[in-house]
Coordinates of C-alpha atoms and ligand atoms in Angstrom, one line a residue:
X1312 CA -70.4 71.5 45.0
X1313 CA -72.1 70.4 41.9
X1314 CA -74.6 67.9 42.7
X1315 CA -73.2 65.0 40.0
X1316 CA -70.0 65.0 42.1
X1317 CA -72.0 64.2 45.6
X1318 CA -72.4 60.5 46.2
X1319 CA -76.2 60.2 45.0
X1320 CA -76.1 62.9 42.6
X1321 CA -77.1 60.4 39.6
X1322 CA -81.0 61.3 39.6
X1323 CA -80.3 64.9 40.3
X1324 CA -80.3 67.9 37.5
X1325 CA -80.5 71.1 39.8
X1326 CA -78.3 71.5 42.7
X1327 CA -79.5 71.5 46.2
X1328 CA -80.7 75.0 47.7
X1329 CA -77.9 76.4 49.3
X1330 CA -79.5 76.4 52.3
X1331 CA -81.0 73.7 52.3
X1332 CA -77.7 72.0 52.0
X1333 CA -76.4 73.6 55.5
X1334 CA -80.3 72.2 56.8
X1335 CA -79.8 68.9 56.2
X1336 CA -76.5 68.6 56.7
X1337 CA -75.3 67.0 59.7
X1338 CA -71.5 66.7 59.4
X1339 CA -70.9 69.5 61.8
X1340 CA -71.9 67.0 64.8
X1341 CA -71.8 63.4 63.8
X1342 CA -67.8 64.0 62.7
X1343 CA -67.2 62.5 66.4
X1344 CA -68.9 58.9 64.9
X1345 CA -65.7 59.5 62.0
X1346 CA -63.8 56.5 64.0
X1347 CA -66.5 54.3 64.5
X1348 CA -67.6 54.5 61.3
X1349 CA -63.8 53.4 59.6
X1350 CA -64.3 51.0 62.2
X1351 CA -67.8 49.8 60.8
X1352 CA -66.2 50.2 57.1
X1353 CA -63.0 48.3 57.5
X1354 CA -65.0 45.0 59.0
X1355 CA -67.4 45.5 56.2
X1356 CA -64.2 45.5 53.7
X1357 CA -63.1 42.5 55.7
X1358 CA -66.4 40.9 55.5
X1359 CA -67.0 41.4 51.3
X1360 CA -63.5 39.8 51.2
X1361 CA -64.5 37.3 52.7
X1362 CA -67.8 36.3 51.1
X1363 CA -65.9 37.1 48.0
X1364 CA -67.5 40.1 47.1
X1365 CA -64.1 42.0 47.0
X1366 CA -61.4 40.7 46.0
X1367 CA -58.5 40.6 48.9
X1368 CA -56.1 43.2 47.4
X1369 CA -59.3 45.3 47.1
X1370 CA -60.8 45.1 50.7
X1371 CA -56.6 45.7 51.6
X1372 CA -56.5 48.9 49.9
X1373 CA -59.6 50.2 51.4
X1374 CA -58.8 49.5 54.9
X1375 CA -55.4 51.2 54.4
X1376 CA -56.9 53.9 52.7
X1377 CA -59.2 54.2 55.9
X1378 CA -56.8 53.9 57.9
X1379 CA -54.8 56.6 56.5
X1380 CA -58.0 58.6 56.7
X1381 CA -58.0 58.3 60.4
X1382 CA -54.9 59.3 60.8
X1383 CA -55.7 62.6 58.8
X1384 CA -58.3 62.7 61.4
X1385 CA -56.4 62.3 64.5
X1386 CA -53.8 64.5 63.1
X1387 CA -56.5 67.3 62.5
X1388 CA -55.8 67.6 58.6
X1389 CA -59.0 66.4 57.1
X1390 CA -61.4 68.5 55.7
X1391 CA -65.1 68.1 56.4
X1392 CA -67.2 69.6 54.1
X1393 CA -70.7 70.5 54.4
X1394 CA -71.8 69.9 50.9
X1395 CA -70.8 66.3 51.4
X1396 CA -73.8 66.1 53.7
X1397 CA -72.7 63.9 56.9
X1398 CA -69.7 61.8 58.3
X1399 CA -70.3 59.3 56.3
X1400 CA -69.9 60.9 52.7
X1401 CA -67.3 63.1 53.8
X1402 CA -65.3 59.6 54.6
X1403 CA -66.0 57.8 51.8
X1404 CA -65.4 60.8 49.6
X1405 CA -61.8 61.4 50.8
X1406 CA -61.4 57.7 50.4
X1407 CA -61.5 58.1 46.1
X1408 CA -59.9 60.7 46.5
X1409 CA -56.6 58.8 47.7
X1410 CA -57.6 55.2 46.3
X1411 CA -59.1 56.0 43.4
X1412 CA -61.9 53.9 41.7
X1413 CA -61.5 50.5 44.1
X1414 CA -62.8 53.2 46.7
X1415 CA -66.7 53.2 45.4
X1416 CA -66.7 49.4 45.8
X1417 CA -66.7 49.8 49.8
X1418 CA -70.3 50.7 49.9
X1419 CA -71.4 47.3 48.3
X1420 CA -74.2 45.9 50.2
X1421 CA -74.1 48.5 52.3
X1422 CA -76.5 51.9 52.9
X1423 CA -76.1 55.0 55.1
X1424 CA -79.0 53.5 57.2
X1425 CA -77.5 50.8 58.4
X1426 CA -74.1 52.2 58.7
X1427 CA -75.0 54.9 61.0
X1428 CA -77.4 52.7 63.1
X1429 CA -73.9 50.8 63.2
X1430 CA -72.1 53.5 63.9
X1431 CA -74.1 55.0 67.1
X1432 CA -74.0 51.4 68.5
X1433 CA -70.2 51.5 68.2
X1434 CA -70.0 55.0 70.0
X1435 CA -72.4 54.2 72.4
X1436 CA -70.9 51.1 73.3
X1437 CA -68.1 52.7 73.9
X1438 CA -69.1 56.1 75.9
X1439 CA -70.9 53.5 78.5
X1440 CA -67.9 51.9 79.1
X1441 CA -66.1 55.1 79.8
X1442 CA -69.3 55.9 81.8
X1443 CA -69.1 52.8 84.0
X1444 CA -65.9 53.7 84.7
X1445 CA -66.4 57.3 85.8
X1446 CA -69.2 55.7 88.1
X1447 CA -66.8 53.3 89.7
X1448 CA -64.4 56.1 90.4
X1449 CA -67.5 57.9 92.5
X1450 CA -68.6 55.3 94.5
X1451 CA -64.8 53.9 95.3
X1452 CA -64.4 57.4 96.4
X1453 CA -67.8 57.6 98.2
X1454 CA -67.1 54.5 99.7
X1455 CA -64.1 55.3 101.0
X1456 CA -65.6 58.5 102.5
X1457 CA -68.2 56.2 104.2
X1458 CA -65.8 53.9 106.0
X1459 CA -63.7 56.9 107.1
X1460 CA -67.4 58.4 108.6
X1461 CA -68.6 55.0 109.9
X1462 CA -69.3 56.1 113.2
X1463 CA -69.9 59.9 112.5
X1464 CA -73.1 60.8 113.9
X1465 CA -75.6 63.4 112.3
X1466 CA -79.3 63.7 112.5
X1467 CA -81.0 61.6 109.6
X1468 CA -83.9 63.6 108.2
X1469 CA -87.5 63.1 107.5
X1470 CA -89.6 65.9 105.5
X1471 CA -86.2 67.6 106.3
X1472 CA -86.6 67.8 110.0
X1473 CA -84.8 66.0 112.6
X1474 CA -85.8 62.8 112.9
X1475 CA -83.2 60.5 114.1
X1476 CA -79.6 60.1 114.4
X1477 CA -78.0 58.1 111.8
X1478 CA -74.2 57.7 111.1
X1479 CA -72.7 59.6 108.4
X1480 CA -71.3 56.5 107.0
X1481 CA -74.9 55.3 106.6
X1482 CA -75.9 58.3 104.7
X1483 CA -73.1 57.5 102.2
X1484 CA -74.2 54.0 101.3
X1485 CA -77.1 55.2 100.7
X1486 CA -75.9 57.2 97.7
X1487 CA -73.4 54.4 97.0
X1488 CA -76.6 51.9 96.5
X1489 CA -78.6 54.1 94.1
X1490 CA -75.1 54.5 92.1
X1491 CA -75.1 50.7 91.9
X1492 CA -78.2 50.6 90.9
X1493 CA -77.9 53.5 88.0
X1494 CA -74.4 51.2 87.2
X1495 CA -76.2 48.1 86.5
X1496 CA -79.0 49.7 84.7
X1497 CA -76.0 50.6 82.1
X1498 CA -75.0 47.5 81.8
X1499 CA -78.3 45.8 81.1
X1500 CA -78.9 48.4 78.4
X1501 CA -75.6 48.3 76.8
X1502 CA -76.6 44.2 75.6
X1503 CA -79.4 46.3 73.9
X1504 CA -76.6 48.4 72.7
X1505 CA -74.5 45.8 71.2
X1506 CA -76.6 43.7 68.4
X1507 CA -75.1 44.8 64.7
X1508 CA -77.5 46.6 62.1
X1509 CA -75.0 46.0 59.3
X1510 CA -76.4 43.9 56.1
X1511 CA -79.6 45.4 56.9
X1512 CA -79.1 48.0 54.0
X1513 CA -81.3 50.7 53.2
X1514 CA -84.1 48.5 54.9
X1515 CA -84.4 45.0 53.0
X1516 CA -81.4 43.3 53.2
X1517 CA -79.4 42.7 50.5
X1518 CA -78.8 40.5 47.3
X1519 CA -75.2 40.1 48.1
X1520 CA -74.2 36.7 50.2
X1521 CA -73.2 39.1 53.1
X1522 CA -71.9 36.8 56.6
X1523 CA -73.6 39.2 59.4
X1524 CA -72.2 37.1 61.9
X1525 CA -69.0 37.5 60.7
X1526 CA -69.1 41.0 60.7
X1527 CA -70.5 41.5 64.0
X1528 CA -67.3 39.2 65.3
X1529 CA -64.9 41.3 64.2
X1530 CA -66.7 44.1 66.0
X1531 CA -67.4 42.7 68.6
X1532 CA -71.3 42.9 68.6
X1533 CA -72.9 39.8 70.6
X1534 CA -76.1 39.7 68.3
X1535 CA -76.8 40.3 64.8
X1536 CA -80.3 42.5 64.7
X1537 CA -83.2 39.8 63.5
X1538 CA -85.0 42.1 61.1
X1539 CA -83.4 44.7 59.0
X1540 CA -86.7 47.1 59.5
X1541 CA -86.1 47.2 62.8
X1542 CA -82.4 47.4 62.7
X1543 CA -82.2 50.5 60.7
X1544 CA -84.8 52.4 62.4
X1545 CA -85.6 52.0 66.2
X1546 CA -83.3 54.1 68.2
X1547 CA -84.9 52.3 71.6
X1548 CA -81.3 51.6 72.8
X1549 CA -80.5 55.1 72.6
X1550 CA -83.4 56.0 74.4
X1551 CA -83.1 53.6 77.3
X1552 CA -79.5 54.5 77.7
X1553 CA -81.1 58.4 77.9
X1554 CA -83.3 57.1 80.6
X1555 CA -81.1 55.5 82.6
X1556 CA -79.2 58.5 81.9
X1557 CA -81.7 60.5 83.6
X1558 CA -82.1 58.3 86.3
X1559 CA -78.3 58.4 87.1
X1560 CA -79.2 62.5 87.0
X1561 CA -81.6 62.4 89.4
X1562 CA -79.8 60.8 92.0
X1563 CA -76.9 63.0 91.7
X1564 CA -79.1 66.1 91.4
X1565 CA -80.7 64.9 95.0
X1566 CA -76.9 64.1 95.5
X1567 CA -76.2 67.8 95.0
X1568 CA -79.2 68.9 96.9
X1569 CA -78.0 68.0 99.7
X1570 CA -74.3 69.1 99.2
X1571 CA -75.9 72.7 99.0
X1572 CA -77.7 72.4 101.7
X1573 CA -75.2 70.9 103.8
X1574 CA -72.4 73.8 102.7
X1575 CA -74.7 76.4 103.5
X1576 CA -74.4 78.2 106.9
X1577 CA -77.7 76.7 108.3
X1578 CA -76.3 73.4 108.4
X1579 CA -72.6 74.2 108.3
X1580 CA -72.2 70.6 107.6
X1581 CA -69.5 70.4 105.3
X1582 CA -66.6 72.3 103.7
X1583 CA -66.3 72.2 100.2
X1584 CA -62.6 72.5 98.7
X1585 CA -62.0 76.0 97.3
X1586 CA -61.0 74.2 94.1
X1587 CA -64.8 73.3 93.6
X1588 CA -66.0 76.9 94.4
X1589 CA -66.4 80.6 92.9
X1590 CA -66.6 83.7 94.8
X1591 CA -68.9 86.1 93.7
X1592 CA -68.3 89.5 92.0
X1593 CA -70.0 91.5 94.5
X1594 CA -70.0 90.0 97.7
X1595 CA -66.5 89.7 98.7
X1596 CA -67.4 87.0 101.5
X1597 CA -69.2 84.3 99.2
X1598 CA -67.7 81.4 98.1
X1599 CA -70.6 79.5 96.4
X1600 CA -71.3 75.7 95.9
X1601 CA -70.9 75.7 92.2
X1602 CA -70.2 72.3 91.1
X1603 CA -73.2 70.5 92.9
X1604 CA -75.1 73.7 91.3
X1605 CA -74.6 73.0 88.3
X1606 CA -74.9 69.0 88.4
X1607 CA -78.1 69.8 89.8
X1608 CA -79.0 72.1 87.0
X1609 CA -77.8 69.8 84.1
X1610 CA -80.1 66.7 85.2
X1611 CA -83.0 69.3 83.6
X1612 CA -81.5 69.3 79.9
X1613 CA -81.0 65.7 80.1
X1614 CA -84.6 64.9 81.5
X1615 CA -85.0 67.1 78.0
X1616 CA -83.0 65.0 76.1
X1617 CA -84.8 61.9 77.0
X1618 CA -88.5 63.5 75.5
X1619 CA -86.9 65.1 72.6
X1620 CA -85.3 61.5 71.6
X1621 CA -89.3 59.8 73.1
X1622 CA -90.6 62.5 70.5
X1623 CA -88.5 62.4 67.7
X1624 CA -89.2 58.4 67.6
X1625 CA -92.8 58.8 68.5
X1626 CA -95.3 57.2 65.9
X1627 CA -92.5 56.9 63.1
X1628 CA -93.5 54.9 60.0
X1629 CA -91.1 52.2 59.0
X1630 CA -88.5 51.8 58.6
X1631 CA -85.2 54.7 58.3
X1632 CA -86.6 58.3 58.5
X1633 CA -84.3 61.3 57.9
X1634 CA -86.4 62.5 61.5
X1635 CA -83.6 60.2 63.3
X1636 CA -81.1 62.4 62.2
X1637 CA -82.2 64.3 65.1
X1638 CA -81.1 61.5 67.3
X1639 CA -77.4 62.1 67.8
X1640 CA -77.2 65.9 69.3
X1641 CA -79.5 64.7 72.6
X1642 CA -77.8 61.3 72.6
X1643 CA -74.0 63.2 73.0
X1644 CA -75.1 65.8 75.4
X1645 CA -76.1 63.4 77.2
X1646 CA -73.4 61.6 77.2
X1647 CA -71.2 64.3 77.5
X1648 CA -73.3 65.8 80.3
X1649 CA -73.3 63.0 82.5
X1650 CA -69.8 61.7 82.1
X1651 CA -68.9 65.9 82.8
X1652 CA -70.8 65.3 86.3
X1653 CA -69.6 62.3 87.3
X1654 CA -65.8 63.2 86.6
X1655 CA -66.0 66.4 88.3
X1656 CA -67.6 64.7 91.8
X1657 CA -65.2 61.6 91.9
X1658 CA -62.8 64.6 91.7
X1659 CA -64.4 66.6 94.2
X1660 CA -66.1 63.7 97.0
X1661 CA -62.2 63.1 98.7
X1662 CA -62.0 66.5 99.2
X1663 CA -65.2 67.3 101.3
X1664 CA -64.7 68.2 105.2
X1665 CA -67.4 67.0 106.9
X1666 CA -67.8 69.2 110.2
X1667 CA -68.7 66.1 112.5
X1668 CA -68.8 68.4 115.9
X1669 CA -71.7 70.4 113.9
X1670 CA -73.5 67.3 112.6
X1671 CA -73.2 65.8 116.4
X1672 CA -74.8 69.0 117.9
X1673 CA -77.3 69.0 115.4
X1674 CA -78.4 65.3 115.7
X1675 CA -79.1 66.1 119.4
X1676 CA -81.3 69.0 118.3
X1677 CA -85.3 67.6 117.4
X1678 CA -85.1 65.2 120.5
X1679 CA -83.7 62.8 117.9
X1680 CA -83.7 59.7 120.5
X1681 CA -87.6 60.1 121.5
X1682 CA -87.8 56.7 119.2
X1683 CA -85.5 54.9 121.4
X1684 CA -87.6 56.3 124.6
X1685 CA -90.9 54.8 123.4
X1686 CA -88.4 51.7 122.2
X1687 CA -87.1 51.2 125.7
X1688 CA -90.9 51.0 127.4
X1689 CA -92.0 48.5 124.8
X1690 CA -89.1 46.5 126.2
X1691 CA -90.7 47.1 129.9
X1692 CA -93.7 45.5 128.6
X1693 CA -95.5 48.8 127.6
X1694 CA -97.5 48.4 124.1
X1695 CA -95.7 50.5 121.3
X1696 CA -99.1 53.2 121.1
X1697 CA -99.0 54.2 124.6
X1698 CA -95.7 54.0 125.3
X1699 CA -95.6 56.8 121.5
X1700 CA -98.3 58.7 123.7
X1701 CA -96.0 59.1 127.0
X1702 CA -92.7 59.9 125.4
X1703 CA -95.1 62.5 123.3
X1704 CA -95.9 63.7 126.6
X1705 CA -92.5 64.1 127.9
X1706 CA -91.1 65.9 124.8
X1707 CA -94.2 68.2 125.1
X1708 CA -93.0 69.0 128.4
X1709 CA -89.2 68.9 127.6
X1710 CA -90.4 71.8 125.0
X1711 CA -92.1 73.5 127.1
X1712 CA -89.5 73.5 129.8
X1713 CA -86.6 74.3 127.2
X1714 CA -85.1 71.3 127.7
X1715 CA -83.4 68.2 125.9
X1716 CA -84.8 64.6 126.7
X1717 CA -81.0 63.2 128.4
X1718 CA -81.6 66.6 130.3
X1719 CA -84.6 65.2 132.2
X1720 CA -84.4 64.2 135.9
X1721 CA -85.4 60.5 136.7
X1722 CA -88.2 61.9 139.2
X1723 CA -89.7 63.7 136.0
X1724 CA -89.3 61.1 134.0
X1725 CA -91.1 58.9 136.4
X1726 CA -94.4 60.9 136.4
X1727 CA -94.6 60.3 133.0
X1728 CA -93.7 56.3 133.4
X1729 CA -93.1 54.4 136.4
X1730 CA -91.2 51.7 134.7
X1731 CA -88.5 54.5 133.6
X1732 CA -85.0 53.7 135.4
X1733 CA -81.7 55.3 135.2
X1734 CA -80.7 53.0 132.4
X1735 CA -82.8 55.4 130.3
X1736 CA -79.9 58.0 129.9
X1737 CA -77.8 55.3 128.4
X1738 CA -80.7 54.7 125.6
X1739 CA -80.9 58.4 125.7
X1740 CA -77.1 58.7 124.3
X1741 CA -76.7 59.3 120.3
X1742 CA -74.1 56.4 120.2
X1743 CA -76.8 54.6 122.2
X1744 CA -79.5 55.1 119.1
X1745 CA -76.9 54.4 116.4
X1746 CA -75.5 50.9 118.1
X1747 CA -78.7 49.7 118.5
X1748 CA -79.8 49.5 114.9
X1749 CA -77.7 46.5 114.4
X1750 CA -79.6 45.0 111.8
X1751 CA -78.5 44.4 108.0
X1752 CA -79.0 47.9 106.3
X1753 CA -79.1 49.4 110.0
X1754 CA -76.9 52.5 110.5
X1755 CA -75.0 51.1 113.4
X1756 CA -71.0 51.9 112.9
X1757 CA -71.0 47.7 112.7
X1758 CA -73.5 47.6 110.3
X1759 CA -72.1 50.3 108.2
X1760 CA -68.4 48.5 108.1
X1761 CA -70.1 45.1 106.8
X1762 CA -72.2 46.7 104.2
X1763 CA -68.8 49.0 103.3
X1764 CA -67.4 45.4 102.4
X1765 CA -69.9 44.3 100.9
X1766 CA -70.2 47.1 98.7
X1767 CA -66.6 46.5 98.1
X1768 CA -66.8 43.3 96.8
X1769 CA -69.8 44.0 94.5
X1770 CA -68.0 46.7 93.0
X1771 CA -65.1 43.9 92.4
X1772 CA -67.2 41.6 91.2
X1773 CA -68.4 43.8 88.4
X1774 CA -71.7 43.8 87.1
X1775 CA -74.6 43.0 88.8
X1776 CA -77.1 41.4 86.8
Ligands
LIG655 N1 -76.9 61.5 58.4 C1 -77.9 60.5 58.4 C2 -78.4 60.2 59.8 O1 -77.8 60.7 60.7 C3 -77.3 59.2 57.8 C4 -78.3 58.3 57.2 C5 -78.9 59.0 56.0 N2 -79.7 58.2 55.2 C6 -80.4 58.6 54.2 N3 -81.1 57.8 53.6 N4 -80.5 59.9 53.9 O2 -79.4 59.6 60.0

């Protein structure tokens, strides 16, 4: 394409380097903004129609001729073409093409800076809200997992040794609170999200009498950005939405952890669904833990995404640099990435068979209950350091004699402690340990079931805030 036929071909004698053309071109991934930016143009239309900038038959032929253009788009008939740079010209292109001359009046008060600020609000908007959904989906599904497991026991873990026995149900809430918390985190960020850039311009504003606020109504943007610097340039939304990205990551990549761990013959915890599993080419016998794999492995190239997008805005000079470009790429992997993972485990939680025999063996492994032992002297009157020396003692000796603590005759016990009765072997119990943390956020099956409903109705109520 000749340069006099490209949008800002005016100042332009000798055409563009061919490849520089394909280097700055970035058509071939911001075509997914296409409907958010018709979006953008036809409230702009709307808005110079109002202010009387277009005339209404004008603004009414553009937003049908945009509207047509999405439906060449939907139907997989438009064109994009490289030479026409990005999203934006290859829209507004098409749009003289089949309106003719009206068509180069919809960029009126208007730049590509502030149009594509606009349109990665819109899309962003929009993938957090299919993100907050896919969230919901995997803690309904965990919590429903929980309350079935309320009074499963398994050993809880510290430094990954037995340390005490916990209910499974517990465990579960325990993801299901850090999920909360990545949910609201979301939610704060997208009112960051949704301010409009639009009348902002190339980067001064405008000398048209543009209504901002009217704009941002019919898209349904809560704010209007203060300073049109700012509002074509920063891309800290994007970036806290990448962090709380990589948060959300993290959890699940611990999340997956443990589902590896737990599926492995060590622990023989769980079963994962062959539907969530490949065999290998090799070993005929293996049927691998895949899908929590591979979540794990995909919270690195978000962490990535988040300092590429740090480092792309890092020590920019006002205002709109061709550097934020760069932005959208990390942004929709991202995006893509996490609502990938979350899909796939709200698909996959409901399906998990947790082995409770196995994790109620295992809990009684470690001498899980020595806790409860040193618990049960304090109650005789014994102060909490001595009585951690003499259950020390009496594990020392259980080890020695190859033995678990409930395994202990009262006339050995009683060496170690006088005060020790045969109550003890009722403290000494797993369901013993479990019931008696029946405190709020204890792991008693009660405690559990209140906190299932209470995680219930917060996930009813909405958004925490
Ligand atoms: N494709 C550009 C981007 O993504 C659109 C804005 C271009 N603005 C400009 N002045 N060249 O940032």
């Amino acid at each position: 394409m000749n340069n006099q036929e490209k949008p800002w071909g005016g100042r332009f004698t000798a055409p563009t380097n061919v490849f520089v053309e394909a280097f700055t071109a970035s058509v071939s991934f911001d075509n997914r903004l296409a409907e958010y930016d018709i979006q953008g143009s036809i409230a702009h239309a709307q808005m110079l129609a109002k202010v009387g900038v277009l005339t209404e038959t004008e603004a009414a032929q553009i937003i049908q001729g945009l509207q047509a253009i999405q439906e060449e788009i939907n139907q997989g008939q438009f064109t994009w073409s490289l030479a026409l740079e990005d999203v934006h010209m290859n829209i507004e292109t098409r749009l003289v093409q089949k309106i003719g001359l009206v068509g180069k009046k919809l960029h009126t008060g208007r730049s590509r800076n502030d149009q594509v600020a606009t349109d990665i609000r819109l899309y962003l908007r929009h993938e957090i809200d299919v993100i907050q959904i896919e969230l919901t989906r995997l803690i309904t599904a965990l919590v429903t997992v929980a309350e079935a497991e309320a009074e499963t026991i398994m050993p809880g873990f510290t430094h990954l040794q037995n340390a005490q026995p916990i209910t499974l149900g517990h465990h579960l809430l325990a993801w299901c609170e850090m999920l909360l918390r990545d949910r609201n985190r979301l939610q704060e960020g997208r009112q960051r999200v949704n301010s409009l850039p639009l009348g902002a311009a190339a980067l001064a504003g405008t000398s048209y009498p543009l209504d901002r606020h009217y704009t941002a109504q019919l898209l349904d943007f809560d704010t209007v950005a203060e300073n049109s610097l700012d509002a074509v340039s920063d891309r800290d939304f994007a970036i806290e939405f990448t962090a709380t990205a990589a948060i959300l990551m993290m959890h699940l990549s611990r999340f997956s952890e443990e589902l590896v761990l737990w599926s492995s013959a060590q622990f023989n915890f769980i079963e994962l669904s062959d539907a969530f599993c490949t065999g290998s080419s090799i070993m005929p016998q293996k049927k691998n833990p895949d899908v929590p794999e591979l979540v794990r492995g995909k919270t690195g190239r978000v962490y990535g995404h988040l300092l590429s997008l740090l480092t792309l805005m890092k020590s920019q000079p006002l205002a709109y640099n061709k550097d934020n470009q760069e932005d959208k790429e990390p942004l929709f992997d991202t995006i893509d990435t996490v609502t990938g993972c979350l899909r796939v485990y709200a698909e996959m939680i409901p399906t998990i068979q947790f082995n409770r025999e196995v994790m109620y063996q295992a809990a009684k492994r470690g001498f899980t209950t020595a806790t409860d032992l040193a618990d049960y002297l304090v109650r005789k009157g014994v102060p909490f350091r001595e009585a951690h020396e003499i259950v020390g003692k009496t594990v020392r000796y259980c080890i020695d004699a190859g033995k678990d603590l409930e395994e202990v005759s009262l006339e050995v016990f009683q060496r170690f402690s006088p005060l020790i009765t045969e109550e003890v072997y009722a403290i000494l119990t797993l369901e013993g340990a479990v019931v008696a943390r029946q405190h709020f956020g204890g792991t008693a099956p009660a405690q559990v079931r209140a906190a299932i409903q209470r995680v219930r109705s917060r996930l009813e109520f909405g958004i925490e805030n």
